[in-house]
């Protein structure tokens, strides 16, 4: 069993014993919706998916205010990287919904 590491945080939580702050929204608020390429400890690169259906869902189901907040945060964290920022904004809006990308496919 691995013990807590200084500064540890991410999709598995922050190991502070409080499960209430390990929600997707809480983690995204602390560390962002994406890990910068130079900070990733894993080998390889994440597949960044952006589809016209995701774009339609983002505009239809994410409020303009939340979309703008997400876009600003993602641009600040990742730079102006096109679809990487779009996909990050989608996750900012719908990251708490594990079926969001599947639901986006209904926007065909």
PDB file of C-alpha atoms in Angstrom:
ATOM      1  CA  UNK A   1       0.000   0.000   0.000  1.00  0.00           C
ATOM      2  CA  UNK A   2       1.331   3.384  -0.996  1.00  0.00           C
ATOM      3  CA  UNK A   3       1.268   6.241   1.483  1.00  0.00           C
ATOM      4  CA  UNK A   4       0.285   9.821   0.784  1.00  0.00           C
ATOM      5  CA  UNK A   5       2.822  11.806  -1.229  1.00  0.00           C
ATOM      6  CA  UNK A   6       3.376  15.565  -0.806  1.00  0.00           C
ATOM      7  CA  UNK A   7       1.155  17.508  -3.212  1.00  0.00           C
ATOM      8  CA  UNK A   8      -0.619  14.358  -4.392  1.00  0.00           C
ATOM      9  CA  UNK A   9      -3.914  15.036  -6.140  1.00  0.00           C
ATOM     10  CA  UNK A  10      -5.820  13.879  -9.189  1.00  0.00           C
ATOM     11  CA  UNK A  11      -8.558  11.510 -10.328  1.00  0.00           C
ATOM     12  CA  UNK A  12      -7.978   9.258  -7.319  1.00  0.00           C
ATOM     13  CA  UNK A  13      -8.343  12.175  -4.918  1.00  0.00           C
ATOM     14  CA  UNK A  14      -5.903  13.942  -2.637  1.00  0.00           C
ATOM     15  CA  UNK A  15      -5.667  11.284   0.089  1.00  0.00           C
ATOM     16  CA  UNK A  16      -6.715  13.618   2.904  1.00  0.00           C
ATOM     17  CA  UNK A  17      -9.337  11.159   4.181  1.00  0.00           C
ATOM     18  CA  UNK A  18     -12.235  13.375   3.088  1.00  0.00           C
ATOM     19  CA  UNK A  19     -14.129  11.646   0.276  1.00  0.00           C
ATOM     20  CA  UNK A  20     -16.391  14.692  -0.023  1.00  0.00           C
ATOM     21  CA  UNK A  21     -13.659  16.693  -1.767  1.00  0.00           C
ATOM     22  CA  UNK A  22     -12.788  13.896  -4.218  1.00  0.00           C
ATOM     23  CA  UNK A  23     -15.674  14.585  -6.602  1.00  0.00           C
ATOM     24  CA  UNK A  24     -14.865  15.307 -10.240  1.00  0.00           C
ATOM     25  CA  UNK A  25     -15.887  18.943  -9.790  1.00  0.00           C
ATOM     26  CA  UNK A  26     -13.703  19.351  -6.695  1.00  0.00           C
ATOM     27  CA  UNK A  27     -10.685  17.770  -8.369  1.00  0.00           C
ATOM     28  CA  UNK A  28     -11.144  19.893 -11.494  1.00  0.00           C
ATOM     29  CA  UNK A  29     -11.361  23.008  -9.311  1.00  0.00           C
ATOM     30  CA  UNK A  30      -8.052  22.100  -7.643  1.00  0.00           C
ATOM     31  CA  UNK A  31      -5.979  20.747 -10.519  1.00  0.00           C
ATOM     32  CA  UNK A  32      -7.906  21.690 -13.654  1.00  0.00           C
ATOM     33  CA  UNK A  33      -9.609  19.628 -16.302  1.00  0.00           C
ATOM     34  CA  UNK A  34      -6.361  18.609 -17.952  1.00  0.00           C
ATOM     35  CA  UNK A  35      -2.781  17.823 -17.004  1.00  0.00           C
ATOM     36  CA  UNK A  36      -0.196  19.831 -18.920  1.00  0.00           C
ATOM     37  CA  UNK A  37       1.907  17.657 -21.186  1.00  0.00           C
ATOM     38  CA  UNK A  38       5.112  18.552 -19.322  1.00  0.00           C
ATOM     39  CA  UNK A  39       3.516  17.600 -15.965  1.00  0.00           C
ATOM     40  CA  UNK A  40       2.147  14.192 -16.967  1.00  0.00           C
ATOM     41  CA  UNK A  41       3.843  11.312 -15.159  1.00  0.00           C
ATOM     42  CA  UNK A  42       2.406   8.674 -17.494  1.00  0.00           C
ATOM     43  CA  UNK A  43       3.952   7.570 -20.756  1.00  0.00           C
ATOM     44  CA  UNK A  44       2.130   8.377 -23.960  1.00  0.00           C
ATOM     45  CA  UNK A  45      -0.400  11.088 -24.622  1.00  0.00           C
ATOM     46  CA  UNK A  46      -4.103  11.314 -23.958  1.00  0.00           C
ATOM     47  CA  UNK A  47      -6.424  11.130 -26.921  1.00  0.00           C
ATOM     48  CA  UNK A  48      -8.116  14.511 -27.237  1.00  0.00           C
ATOM     49  CA  UNK A  49     -11.502  13.988 -28.800  1.00  0.00           C
ATOM     50  CA  UNK A  50     -13.578  16.820 -30.241  1.00  0.00           C
ATOM     51  CA  UNK A  51     -16.572  16.148 -32.442  1.00  0.00           C
ATOM     52  CA  UNK A  52     -19.303  18.298 -34.013  1.00  0.00           C
ATOM     53  CA  UNK A  53     -21.760  16.499 -31.711  1.00  0.00           C
ATOM     54  CA  UNK A  54     -19.775  17.534 -28.638  1.00  0.00           C
ATOM     55  CA  UNK A  55     -19.794  21.115 -29.923  1.00  0.00           C
ATOM     56  CA  UNK A  56     -23.593  21.031 -30.352  1.00  0.00           C
ATOM     57  CA  UNK A  57     -24.112  19.569 -26.869  1.00  0.00           C
ATOM     58  CA  UNK A  58     -21.770  22.124 -25.301  1.00  0.00           C
ATOM     59  CA  UNK A  59     -23.744  24.992 -26.826  1.00  0.00           C
ATOM     60  CA  UNK A  60     -27.139  23.439 -26.031  1.00  0.00           C
ATOM     61  CA  UNK A  61     -26.609  22.171 -22.478  1.00  0.00           C
ATOM     62  CA  UNK A  62     -23.842  24.254 -20.910  1.00  0.00           C
ATOM     63  CA  UNK A  63     -24.792  27.801 -19.942  1.00  0.00           C
ATOM     64  CA  UNK A  64     -22.908  30.625 -21.626  1.00  0.00           C
ATOM     65  CA  UNK A  65     -21.527  31.689 -18.236  1.00  0.00           C
ATOM     66  CA  UNK A  66     -20.183  28.227 -17.370  1.00  0.00           C
ATOM     67  CA  UNK A  67     -18.841  27.792 -20.906  1.00  0.00           C
ATOM     68  CA  UNK A  68     -16.996  31.120 -20.671  1.00  0.00           C
ATOM     69  CA  UNK A  69     -15.582  30.239 -17.223  1.00  0.00           C
ATOM     70  CA  UNK A  70     -14.414  26.853 -18.491  1.00  0.00           C
ATOM     71  CA  UNK A  71     -12.908  28.285 -21.662  1.00  0.00           C
ATOM     72  CA  UNK A  72     -11.026  30.943 -19.671  1.00  0.00           C
ATOM     73  CA  UNK A  73      -9.705  28.401 -17.149  1.00  0.00           C
ATOM     74  CA  UNK A  74      -8.705  25.906 -19.844  1.00  0.00           C
ATOM     75  CA  UNK A  75      -6.985  28.599 -21.927  1.00  0.00           C
ATOM     76  CA  UNK A  76      -5.119  29.806 -18.827  1.00  0.00           C
ATOM     77  CA  UNK A  77      -4.065  26.256 -17.908  1.00  0.00           C
ATOM     78  CA  UNK A  78      -3.314  24.958 -21.416  1.00  0.00           C
ATOM     79  CA  UNK A  79      -2.739  27.949 -23.672  1.00  0.00           C
ATOM     80  CA  UNK A  80      -4.741  28.701 -26.823  1.00  0.00           C
ATOM     81  CA  UNK A  81      -4.579  25.149 -28.168  1.00  0.00           C
ATOM     82  CA  UNK A  82      -7.754  24.869 -30.281  1.00  0.00           C
ATOM     83  CA  UNK A  83      -9.616  21.607 -29.773  1.00  0.00           C
ATOM     84  CA  UNK A  84      -7.599  20.804 -26.647  1.00  0.00           C
ATOM     85  CA  UNK A  85      -9.243  23.855 -25.057  1.00  0.00           C
ATOM     86  CA  UNK A  86     -12.636  22.938 -26.563  1.00  0.00           C
ATOM     87  CA  UNK A  87     -12.431  19.424 -25.134  1.00  0.00           C
ATOM     88  CA  UNK A  88     -11.254  20.781 -21.790  1.00  0.00           C
ATOM     89  CA  UNK A  89     -14.218  23.201 -21.752  1.00  0.00           C
ATOM     90  CA  UNK A  90     -16.567  20.276 -22.469  1.00  0.00           C
ATOM     91  CA  UNK A  91     -15.093  18.420 -19.493  1.00  0.00           C
ATOM     92  CA  UNK A  92     -15.386  21.571 -17.362  1.00  0.00           C
ATOM     93  CA  UNK A  93     -19.105  21.692 -18.160  1.00  0.00           C
ATOM     94  CA  UNK A  94     -19.879  17.961 -18.075  1.00  0.00           C
ATOM     95  CA  UNK A  95     -16.959  16.290 -16.258  1.00  0.00           C
ATOM     96  CA  UNK A  96     -19.206  15.208 -13.412  1.00  0.00           C
ATOM     97  CA  UNK A  97     -21.327  13.207 -15.900  1.00  0.00           C
ATOM     98  CA  UNK A  98     -19.530   9.955 -16.761  1.00  0.00           C
ATOM     99  CA  UNK A  99     -21.824   9.443 -19.753  1.00  0.00           C
ATOM    100  CA  UNK A 100     -21.500  12.946 -21.236  1.00  0.00           C
ATOM    101  CA  UNK A 101     -19.507  11.882 -24.296  1.00  0.00           C
ATOM    102  CA  UNK A 102     -21.943   9.067 -24.994  1.00  0.00           C
ATOM    103  CA  UNK A 103     -24.838  11.518 -24.637  1.00  0.00           C
ATOM    104  CA  UNK A 104     -23.103  13.916 -27.061  1.00  0.00           C
ATOM    105  CA  UNK A 105     -23.423  11.263 -29.783  1.00  0.00           C
ATOM    106  CA  UNK A 106     -27.194  11.802 -29.728  1.00  0.00           C
ATOM    107  CA  UNK A 107     -26.566  15.257 -31.236  1.00  0.00           C
ATOM    108  CA  UNK A 108     -25.800  13.723 -34.656  1.00  0.00           C
TER     109      UNK A 108
END
